[in-house]
Tab-separated table of C-alpha atoms in Angstrom:
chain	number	residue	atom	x	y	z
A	1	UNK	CA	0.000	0.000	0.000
A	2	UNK	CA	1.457	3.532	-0.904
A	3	UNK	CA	1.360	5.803	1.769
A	4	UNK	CA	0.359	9.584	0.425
A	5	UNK	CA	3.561	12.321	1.535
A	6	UNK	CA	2.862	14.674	3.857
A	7	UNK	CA	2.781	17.513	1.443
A	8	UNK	CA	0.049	15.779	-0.061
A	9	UNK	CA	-1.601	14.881	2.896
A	10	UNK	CA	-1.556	18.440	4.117
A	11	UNK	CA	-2.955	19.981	0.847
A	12	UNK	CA	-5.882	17.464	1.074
A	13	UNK	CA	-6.605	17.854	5.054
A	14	UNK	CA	-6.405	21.690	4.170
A	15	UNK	CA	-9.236	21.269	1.279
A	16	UNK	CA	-11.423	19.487	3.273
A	17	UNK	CA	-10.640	21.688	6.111
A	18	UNK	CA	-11.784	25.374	4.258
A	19	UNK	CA	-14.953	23.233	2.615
A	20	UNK	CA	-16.423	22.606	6.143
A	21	UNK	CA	-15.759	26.377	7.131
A	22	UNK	CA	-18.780	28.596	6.852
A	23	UNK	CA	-18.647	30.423	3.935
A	24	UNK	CA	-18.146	34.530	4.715
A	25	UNK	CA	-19.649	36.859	2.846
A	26	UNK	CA	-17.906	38.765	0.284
A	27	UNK	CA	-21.125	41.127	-0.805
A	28	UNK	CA	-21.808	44.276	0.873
A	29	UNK	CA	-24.359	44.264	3.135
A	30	UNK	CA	-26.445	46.989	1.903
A	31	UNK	CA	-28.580	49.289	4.290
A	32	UNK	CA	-31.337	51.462	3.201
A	33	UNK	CA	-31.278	54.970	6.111
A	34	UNK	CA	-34.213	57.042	5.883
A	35	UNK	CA	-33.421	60.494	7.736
A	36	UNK	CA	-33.707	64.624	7.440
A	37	UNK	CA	-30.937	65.408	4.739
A	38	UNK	CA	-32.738	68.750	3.704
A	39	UNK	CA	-35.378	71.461	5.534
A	40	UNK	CA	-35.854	72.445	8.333
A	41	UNK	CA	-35.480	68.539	9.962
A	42	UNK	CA	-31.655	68.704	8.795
A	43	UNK	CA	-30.246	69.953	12.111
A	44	UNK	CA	-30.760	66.836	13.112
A	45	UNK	CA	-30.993	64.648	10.135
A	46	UNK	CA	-27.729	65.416	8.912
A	47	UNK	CA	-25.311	64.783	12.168
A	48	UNK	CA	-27.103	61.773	12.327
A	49	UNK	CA	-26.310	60.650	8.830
A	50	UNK	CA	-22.811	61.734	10.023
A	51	UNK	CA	-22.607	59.242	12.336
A	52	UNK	CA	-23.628	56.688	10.053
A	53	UNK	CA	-21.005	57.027	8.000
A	54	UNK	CA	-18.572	57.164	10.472
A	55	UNK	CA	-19.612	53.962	12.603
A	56	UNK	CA	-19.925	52.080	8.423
A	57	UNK	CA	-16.355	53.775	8.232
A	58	UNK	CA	-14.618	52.115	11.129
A	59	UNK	CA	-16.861	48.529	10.706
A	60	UNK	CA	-15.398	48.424	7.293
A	61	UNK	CA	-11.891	49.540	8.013
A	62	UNK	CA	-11.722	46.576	10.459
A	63	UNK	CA	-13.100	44.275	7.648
A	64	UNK	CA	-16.490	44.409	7.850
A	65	UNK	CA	-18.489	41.845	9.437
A	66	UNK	CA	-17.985	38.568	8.445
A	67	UNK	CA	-15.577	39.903	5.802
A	68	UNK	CA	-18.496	41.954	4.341
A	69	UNK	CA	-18.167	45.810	3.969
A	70	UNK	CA	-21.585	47.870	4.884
A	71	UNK	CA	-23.147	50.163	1.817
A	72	UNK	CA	-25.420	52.736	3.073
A	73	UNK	CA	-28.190	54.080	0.666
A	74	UNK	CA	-30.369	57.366	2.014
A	75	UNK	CA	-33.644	58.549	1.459
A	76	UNK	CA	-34.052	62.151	2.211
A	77	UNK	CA	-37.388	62.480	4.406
A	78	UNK	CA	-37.964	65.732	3.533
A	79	UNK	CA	-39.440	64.865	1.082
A	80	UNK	CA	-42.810	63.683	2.844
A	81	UNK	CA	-44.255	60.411	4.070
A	82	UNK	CA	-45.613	59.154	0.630
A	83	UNK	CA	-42.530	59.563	-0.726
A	84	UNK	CA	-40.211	58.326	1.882
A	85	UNK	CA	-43.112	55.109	1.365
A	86	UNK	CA	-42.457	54.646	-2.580
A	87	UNK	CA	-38.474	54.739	-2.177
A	88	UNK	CA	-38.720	52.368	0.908
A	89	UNK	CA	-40.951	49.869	-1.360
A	90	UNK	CA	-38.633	50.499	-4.267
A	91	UNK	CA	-35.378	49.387	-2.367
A	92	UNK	CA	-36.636	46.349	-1.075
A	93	UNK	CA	-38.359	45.286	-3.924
A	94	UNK	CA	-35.571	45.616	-6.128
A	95	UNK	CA	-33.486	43.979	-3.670
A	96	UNK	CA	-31.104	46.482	-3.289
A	97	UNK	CA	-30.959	46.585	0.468
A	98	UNK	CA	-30.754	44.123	3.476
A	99	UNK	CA	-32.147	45.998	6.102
A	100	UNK	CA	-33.686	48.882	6.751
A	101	UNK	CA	-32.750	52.022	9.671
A	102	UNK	CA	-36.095	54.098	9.344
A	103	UNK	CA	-37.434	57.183	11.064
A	104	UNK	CA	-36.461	60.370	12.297
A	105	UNK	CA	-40.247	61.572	11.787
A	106	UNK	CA	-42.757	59.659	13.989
A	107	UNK	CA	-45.476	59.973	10.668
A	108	UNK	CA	-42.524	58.611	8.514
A	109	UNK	CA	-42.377	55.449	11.391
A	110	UNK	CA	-45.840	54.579	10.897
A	111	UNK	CA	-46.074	54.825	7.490
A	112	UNK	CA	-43.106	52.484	7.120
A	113	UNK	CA	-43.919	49.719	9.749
A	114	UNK	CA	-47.019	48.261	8.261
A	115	UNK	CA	-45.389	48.528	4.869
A	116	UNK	CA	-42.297	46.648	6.332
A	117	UNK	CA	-43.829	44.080	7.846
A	118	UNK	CA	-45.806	43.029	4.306
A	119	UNK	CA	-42.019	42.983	2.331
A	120	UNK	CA	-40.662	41.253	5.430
A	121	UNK	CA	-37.804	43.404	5.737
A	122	UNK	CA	-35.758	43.685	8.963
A	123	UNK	CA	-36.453	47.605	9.670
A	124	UNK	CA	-34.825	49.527	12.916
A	125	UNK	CA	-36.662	52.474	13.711
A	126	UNK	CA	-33.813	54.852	14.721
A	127	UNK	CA	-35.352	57.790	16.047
A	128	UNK	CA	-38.895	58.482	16.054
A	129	UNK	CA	-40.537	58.701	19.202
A	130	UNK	CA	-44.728	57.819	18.758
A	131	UNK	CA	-45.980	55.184	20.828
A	132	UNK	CA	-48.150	54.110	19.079
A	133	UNK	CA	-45.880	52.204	16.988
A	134	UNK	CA	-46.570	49.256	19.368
A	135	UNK	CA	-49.262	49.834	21.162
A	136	UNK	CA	-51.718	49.791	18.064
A	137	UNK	CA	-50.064	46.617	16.053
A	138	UNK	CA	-47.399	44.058	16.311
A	139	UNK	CA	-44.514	43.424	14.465
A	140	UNK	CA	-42.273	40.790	13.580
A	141	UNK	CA	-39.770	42.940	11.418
A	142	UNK	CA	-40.058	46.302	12.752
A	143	UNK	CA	-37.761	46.852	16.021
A	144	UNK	CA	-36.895	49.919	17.635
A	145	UNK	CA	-33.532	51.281	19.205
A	146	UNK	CA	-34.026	54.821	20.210
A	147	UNK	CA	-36.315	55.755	23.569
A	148	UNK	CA	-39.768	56.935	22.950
A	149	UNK	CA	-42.341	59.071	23.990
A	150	UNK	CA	-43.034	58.433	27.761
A	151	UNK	CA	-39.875	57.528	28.815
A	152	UNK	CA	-38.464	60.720	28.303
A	153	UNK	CA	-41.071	62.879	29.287
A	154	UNK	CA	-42.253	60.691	32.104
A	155	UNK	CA	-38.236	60.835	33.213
A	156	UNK	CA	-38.781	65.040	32.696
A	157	UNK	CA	-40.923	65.220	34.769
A	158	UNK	CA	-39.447	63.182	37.755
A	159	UNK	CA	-36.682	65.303	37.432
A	160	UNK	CA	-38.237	68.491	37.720
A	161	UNK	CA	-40.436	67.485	40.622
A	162	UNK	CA	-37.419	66.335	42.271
A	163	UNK	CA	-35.391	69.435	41.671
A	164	UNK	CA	-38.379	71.601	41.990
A	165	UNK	CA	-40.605	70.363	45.037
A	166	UNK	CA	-42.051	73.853	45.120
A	167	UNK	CA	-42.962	74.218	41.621
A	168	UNK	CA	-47.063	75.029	41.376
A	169	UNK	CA	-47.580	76.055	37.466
A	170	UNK	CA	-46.433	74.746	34.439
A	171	UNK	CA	-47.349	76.103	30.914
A	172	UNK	CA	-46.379	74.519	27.834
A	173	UNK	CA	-44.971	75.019	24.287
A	174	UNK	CA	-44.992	72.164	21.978
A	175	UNK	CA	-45.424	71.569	17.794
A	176	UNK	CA	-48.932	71.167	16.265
A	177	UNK	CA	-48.396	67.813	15.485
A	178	UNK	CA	-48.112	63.815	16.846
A	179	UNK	CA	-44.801	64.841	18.480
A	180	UNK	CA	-45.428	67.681	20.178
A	181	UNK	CA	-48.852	66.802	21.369
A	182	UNK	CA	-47.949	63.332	22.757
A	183	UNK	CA	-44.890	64.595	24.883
A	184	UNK	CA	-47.079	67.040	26.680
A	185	UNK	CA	-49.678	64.739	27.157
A	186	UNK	CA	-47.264	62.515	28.458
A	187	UNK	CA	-45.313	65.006	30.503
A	188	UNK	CA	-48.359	66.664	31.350
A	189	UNK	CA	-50.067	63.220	32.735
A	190	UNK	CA	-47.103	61.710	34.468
A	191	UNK	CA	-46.999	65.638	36.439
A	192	UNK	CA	-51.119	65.304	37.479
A	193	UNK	CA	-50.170	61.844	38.636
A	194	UNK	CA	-47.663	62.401	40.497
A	195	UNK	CA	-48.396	65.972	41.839
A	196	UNK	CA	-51.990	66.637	41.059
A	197	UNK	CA	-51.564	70.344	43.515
A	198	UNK	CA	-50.052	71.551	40.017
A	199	UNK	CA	-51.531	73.967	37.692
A	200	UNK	CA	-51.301	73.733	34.137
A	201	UNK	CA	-51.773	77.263	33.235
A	202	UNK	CA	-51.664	77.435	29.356
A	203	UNK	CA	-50.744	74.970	26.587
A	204	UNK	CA	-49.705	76.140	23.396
A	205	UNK	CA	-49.304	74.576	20.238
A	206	UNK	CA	-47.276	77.032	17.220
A	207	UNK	CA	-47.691	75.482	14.015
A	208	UNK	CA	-44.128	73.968	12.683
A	209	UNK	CA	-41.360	76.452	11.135
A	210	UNK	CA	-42.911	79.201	13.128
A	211	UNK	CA	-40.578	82.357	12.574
A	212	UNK	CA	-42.566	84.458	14.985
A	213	UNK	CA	-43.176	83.591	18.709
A	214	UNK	CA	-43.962	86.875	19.962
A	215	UNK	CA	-47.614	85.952	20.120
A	216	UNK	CA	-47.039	83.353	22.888
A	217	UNK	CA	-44.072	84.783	24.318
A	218	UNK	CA	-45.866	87.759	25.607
A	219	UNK	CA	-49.066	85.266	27.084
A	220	UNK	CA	-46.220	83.086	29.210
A	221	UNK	CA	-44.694	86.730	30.207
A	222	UNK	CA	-48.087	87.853	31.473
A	223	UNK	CA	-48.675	84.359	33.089
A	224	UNK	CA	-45.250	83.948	34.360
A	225	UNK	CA	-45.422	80.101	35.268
A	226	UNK	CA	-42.824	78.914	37.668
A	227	UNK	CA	-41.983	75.830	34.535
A	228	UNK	CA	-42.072	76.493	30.500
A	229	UNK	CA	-41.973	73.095	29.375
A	230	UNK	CA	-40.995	72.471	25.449
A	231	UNK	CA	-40.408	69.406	23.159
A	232	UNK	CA	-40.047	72.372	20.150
A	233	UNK	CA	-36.627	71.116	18.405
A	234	UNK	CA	-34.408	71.972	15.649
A	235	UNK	CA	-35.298	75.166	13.944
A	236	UNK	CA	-38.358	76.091	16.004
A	237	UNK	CA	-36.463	75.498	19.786
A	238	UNK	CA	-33.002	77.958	18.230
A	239	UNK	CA	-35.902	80.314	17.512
A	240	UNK	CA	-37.932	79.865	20.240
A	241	UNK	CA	-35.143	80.611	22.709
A	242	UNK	CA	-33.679	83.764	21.303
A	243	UNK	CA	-36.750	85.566	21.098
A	244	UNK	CA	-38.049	84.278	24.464
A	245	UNK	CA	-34.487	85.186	25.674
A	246	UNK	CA	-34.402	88.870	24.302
A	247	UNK	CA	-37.180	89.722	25.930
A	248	UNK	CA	-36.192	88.413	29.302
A	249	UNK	CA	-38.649	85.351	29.650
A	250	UNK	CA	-36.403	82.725	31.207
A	251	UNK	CA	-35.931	85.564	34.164
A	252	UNK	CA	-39.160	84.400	35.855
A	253	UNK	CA	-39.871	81.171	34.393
A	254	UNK	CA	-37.712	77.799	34.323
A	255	UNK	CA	-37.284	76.892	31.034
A	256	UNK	CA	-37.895	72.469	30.828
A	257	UNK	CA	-36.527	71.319	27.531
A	258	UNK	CA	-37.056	67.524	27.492
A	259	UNK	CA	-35.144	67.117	24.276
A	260	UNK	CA	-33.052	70.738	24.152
A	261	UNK	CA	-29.377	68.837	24.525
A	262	UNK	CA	-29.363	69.150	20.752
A	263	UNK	CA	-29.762	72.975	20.837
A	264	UNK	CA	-27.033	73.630	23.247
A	265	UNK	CA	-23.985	73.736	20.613
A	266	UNK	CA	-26.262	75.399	18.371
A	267	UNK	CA	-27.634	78.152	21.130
A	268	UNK	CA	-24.652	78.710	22.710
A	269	UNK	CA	-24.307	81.204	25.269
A	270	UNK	CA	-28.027	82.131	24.559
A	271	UNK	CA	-29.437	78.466	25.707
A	272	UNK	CA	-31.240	79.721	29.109
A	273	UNK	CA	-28.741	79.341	32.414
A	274	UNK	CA	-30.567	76.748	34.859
A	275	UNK	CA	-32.813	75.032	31.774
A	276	UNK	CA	-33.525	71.992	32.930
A	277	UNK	CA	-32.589	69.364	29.492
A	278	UNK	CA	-32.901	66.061	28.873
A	279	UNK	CA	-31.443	64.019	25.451
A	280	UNK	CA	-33.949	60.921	24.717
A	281	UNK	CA	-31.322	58.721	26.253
A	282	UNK	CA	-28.856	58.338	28.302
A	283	UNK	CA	-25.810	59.151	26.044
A	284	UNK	CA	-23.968	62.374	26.182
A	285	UNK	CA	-20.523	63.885	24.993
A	286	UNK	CA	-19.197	65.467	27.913
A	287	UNK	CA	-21.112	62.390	29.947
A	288	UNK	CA	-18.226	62.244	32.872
A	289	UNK	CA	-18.899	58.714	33.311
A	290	UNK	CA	-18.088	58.074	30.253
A	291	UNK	CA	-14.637	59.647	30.152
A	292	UNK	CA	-12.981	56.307	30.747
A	293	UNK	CA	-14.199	54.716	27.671
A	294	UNK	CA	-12.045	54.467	25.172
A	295	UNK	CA	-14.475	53.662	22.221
A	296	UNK	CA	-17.014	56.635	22.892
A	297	UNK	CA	-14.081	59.153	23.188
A	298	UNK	CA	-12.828	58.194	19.952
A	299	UNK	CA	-16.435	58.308	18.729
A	300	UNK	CA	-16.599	62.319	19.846
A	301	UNK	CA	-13.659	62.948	18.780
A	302	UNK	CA	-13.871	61.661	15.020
A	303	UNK	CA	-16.990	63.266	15.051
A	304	UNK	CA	-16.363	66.657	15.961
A	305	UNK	CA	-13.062	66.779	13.088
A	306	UNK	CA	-15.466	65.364	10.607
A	307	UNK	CA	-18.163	67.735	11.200
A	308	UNK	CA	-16.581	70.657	13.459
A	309	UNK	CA	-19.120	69.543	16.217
A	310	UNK	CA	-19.699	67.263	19.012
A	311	UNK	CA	-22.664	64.540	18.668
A	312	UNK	CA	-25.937	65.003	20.107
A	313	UNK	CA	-28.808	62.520	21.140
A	314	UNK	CA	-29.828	61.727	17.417
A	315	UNK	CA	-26.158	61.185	16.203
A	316	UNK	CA	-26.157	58.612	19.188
A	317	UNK	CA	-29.319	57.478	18.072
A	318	UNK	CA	-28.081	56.708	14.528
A	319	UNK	CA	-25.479	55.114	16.204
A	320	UNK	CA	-27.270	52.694	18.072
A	321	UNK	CA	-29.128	51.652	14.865
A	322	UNK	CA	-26.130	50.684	13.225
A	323	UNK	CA	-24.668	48.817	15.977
A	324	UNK	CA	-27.343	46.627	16.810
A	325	UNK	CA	-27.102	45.786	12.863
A	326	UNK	CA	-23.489	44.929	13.817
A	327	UNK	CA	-23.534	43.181	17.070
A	328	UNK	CA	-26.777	41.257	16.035
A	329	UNK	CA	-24.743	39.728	12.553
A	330	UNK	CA	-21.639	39.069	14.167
A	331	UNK	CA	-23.449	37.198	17.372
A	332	UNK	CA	-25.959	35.597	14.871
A	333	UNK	CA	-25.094	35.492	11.598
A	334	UNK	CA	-22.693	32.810	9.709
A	335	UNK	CA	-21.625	34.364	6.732
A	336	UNK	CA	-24.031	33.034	4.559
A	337	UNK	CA	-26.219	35.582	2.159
A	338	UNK	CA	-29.041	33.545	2.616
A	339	UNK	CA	-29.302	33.923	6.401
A	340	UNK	CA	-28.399	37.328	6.797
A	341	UNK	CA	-31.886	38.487	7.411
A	342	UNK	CA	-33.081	35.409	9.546
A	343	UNK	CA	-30.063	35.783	11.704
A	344	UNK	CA	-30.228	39.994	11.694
A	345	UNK	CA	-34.056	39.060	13.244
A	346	UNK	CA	-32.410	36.847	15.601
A	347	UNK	CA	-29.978	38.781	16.776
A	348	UNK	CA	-31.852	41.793	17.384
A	349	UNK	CA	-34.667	39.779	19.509
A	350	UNK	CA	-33.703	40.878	23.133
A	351	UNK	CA	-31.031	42.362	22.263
A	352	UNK	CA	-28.544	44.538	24.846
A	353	UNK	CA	-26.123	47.086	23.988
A	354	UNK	CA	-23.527	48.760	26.908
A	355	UNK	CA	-21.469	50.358	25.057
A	356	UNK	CA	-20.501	54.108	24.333
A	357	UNK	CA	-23.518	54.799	23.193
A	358	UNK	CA	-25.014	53.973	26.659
A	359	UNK	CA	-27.091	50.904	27.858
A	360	UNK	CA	-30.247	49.485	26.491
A	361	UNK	CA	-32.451	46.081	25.679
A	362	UNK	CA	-35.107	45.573	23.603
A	363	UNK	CA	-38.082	44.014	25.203
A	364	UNK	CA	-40.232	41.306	24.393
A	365	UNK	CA	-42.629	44.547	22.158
A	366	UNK	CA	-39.601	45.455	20.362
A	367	UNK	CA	-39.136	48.275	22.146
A	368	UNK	CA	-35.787	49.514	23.153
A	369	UNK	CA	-35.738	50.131	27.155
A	370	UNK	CA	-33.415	52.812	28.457
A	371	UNK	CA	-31.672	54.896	30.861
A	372	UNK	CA	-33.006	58.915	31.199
A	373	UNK	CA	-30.005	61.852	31.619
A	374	UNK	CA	-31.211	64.871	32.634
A	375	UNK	CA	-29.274	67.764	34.027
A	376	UNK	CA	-29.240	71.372	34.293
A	377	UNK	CA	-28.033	73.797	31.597
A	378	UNK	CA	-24.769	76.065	33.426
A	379	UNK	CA	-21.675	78.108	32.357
A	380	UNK	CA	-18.239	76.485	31.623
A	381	UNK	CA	-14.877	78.651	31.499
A	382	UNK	CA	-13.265	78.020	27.990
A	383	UNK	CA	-16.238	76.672	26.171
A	384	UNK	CA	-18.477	78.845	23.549
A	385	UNK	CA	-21.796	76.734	24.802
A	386	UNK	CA	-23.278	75.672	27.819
A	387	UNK	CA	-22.806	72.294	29.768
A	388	UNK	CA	-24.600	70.238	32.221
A	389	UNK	CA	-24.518	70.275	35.642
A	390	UNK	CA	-26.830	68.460	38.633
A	391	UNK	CA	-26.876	65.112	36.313
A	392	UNK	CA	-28.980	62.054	37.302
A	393	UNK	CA	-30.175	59.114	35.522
A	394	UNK	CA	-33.588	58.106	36.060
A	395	UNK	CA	-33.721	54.201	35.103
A	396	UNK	CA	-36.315	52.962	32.348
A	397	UNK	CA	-38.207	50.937	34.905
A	398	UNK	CA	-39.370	54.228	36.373
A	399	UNK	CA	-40.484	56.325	33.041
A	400	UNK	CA	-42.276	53.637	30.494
A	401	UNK	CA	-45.219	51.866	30.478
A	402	UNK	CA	-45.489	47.685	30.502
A	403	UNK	CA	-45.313	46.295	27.088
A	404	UNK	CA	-48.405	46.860	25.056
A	405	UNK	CA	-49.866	49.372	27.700
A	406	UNK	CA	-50.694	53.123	26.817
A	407	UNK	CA	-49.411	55.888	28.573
A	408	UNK	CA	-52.414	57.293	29.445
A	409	UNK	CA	-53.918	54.237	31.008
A	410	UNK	CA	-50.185	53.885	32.720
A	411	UNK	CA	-50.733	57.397	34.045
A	412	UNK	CA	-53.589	56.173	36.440
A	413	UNK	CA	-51.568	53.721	38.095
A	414	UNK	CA	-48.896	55.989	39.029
A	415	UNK	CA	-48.864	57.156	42.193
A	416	UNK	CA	-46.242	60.347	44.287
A	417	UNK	CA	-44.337	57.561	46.001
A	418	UNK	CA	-42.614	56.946	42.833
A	419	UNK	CA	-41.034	59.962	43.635
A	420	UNK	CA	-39.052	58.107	46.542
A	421	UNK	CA	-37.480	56.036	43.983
A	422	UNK	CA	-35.792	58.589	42.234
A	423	UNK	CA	-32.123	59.777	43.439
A	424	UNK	CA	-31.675	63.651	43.973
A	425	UNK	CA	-30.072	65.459	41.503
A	426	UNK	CA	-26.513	67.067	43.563
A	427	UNK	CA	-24.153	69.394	42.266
């Protein structure tokens, strides 16, 4: 019997050896992002298509995932729901994308879900913050990564009553549409839960793109509420604040911005000193506890010399997206084309991120669950914009309703001895 060499030998084993690997991908795995890239919507839209490129940059510069590179494709939402509807059928139908990362609008959200969950495509809402995403249907595609709508308000408002025991009125300031309208009724309910001695004095709803406030600056001057509480964003909240601030409104009332982090850069020295702000999550750039992390420092840093700025809450938001994409695959996924989006599902089912861009876990709804900074707006020697002082986290358990439960039925259950549960924001 002839014996084969071991050259031979070698060269066979090795054959059989790189047959029985799983096969990696050598494709791009192509991701459709929906987000503001024009209008109005842009101030946001934009440094979170930013990030996106950035976090695709450094995933492909360490060889993808499972050797495949990431190609990102963008629909601009400005464009309006119907449209944002056709290109998000005309992707997926033509098989030009993977997955989906929908939704900086809450109308462009659900539009897209429904629509999603007929092409059974894996879609991660990044951003928009209805409820009733899940509280009116199910979903076996659709997942969600960002915070929503009564976490973040519920989480305001625990933080002002904590900081503010005395408070007695509260007016508010929101957009004439689904956003603005359910964070006050959310911030609004959680408050006449939890302190029902509080007024609400006036509630006022400007129409989008507003350019002229004077009309309900002067009716919270004459009022002078001890709280102004605001969800306005972008355009409207720069606007907003400067001609609320020229005239001197913040003197006697405390402005509450449950979302104004974003503004801060943009406001400057003008953002109100002792605003109480909040971010839709619990990621920040100047976050001290995150000063030790390596990862997220690098993340602020290539950010701000790509862009000349430092990220805010929907650049983190973006962020999170793109990494539950990437720790879902490379947890789930074995290479193969033909499981990509069966393992992406899989993978994104109870899924937990802690890393820099904070902590969070989807629950059994698809909703992402987390953590609440808040803080208050003050000076900082050397720096053209304000910072946060007096910071807290208020943990998810505290601000959202069970799964499949609306906030307004929540609201009823709530009762001031959740108060006790939340830590006291210190200097």
């Amino acid at each position: 019997m002839k014996l084969i060499g071991k050259g031979l030998f070698s060269a066979v084993l090795g054959t059989v050896f790189a047959l029985w690997q799983p096969a990696h991908a050598t494709e791009p795995i192509r991701i459709g992002v929906s987000t503001y890239l024009s209008g109005a919507g842009a101030v946001f839209g934009v440094p979170a298509q930013q990030a996106a490129r950035l976090q695709v940059e450094k995933i492909n510069s360490a060889g993808g995932i499972k050797g495949a590179p990431i190609e990102l494709t963008f629909i601009d939402e400005n464009h309006g729901v119907d449209n944002v509807v056709v290109e998000y059928r005309s992707l997926v139908e033509s098989g030009k994308v993977d997955a989906m990362i929908i939704g900086l609008s809450s109308s462009i959200c659900l539009a897209v879900a429904p629509v999603a969950e007929q092409l059974k495509m894996p879609t991660m809402l990044w951003d928009c913050g209805t409820e009733r995403i899940y509280t009116e249907a199910k979903y076996e595609y659709v997942y969600r990564t960002s915070d929503y709508t009564p976490s973040n308000n519920v989480a305001t408002a625990l933080y002002l009553l904590k900081l503010m025991p005395e408070v007695k009125t509260i007016a508010g300031i929101n957009q004439d549409y689904a956003f603005g309208r359910d964070n006050w009724a959310a911030f609004r309910g959680a408050v006449q839960a939890l302190r029902p001695d509080v007024k609400i004095v006036a509630e006022m709803f400007p129409k989008l793109g507003t350019s002229d406030y004077s009309t309900e600056i002067s009716r919270l001057s004459a009022l002078r509420p001890d709280v102004i509480f605001t969800t306005l964003w972008g355009g409207d909240m720069n606007t907003f604040v400067k001609q609320a601030s020229s005239r001197a409104l913040f003197r006697n009332s405390r402005l509450v911005a449950a979302n104004g982090e974003s503004s801060m850069q943009q406001l400057g020295k003008a953002f109100p000193e002792g605003a109480i702000v909040g971010m839709r999550g619990d990621s920040w750039a100047f976050n001290p506890a995150m000063a030790g992390n390596a990862e997220h420092q690098a993340f602020v840093t290539d950010f701000e010399k790509s862009t000349g700025a430092y990220p805010s809450f929907p650049s983190y938001h973006m962020a999170q997206a793109v990494r539950s994409i990437q720790q879902a695959l490379e947890t789930s996924w074995d290479g193969d084309r033909k499981t990509l989006q069966t393992a992406l599902l899989k993978g994104w089912s109870g899924l937990e991120l802690n890393d820099f861009t904070g902590q969070l876990k989807i629950r059994d709804d698809h909703q992402a669950m987390e953590g609440q900074l808040l803080g208050v707006a003050t000076e900082k020697g050397g720096q053209n914009f304000k910072t946060l002082k007096q910071l807290l986290v208020i943990p998810p358990e505290l601000t959202s309703p069970p799964a499949g439960v609306k906030s307004d039925e929540w609201f009823k259950t709530l009762s001031p001895e959740i108060l006790q549960k939340v830590g006291t924001p210190t200097e």
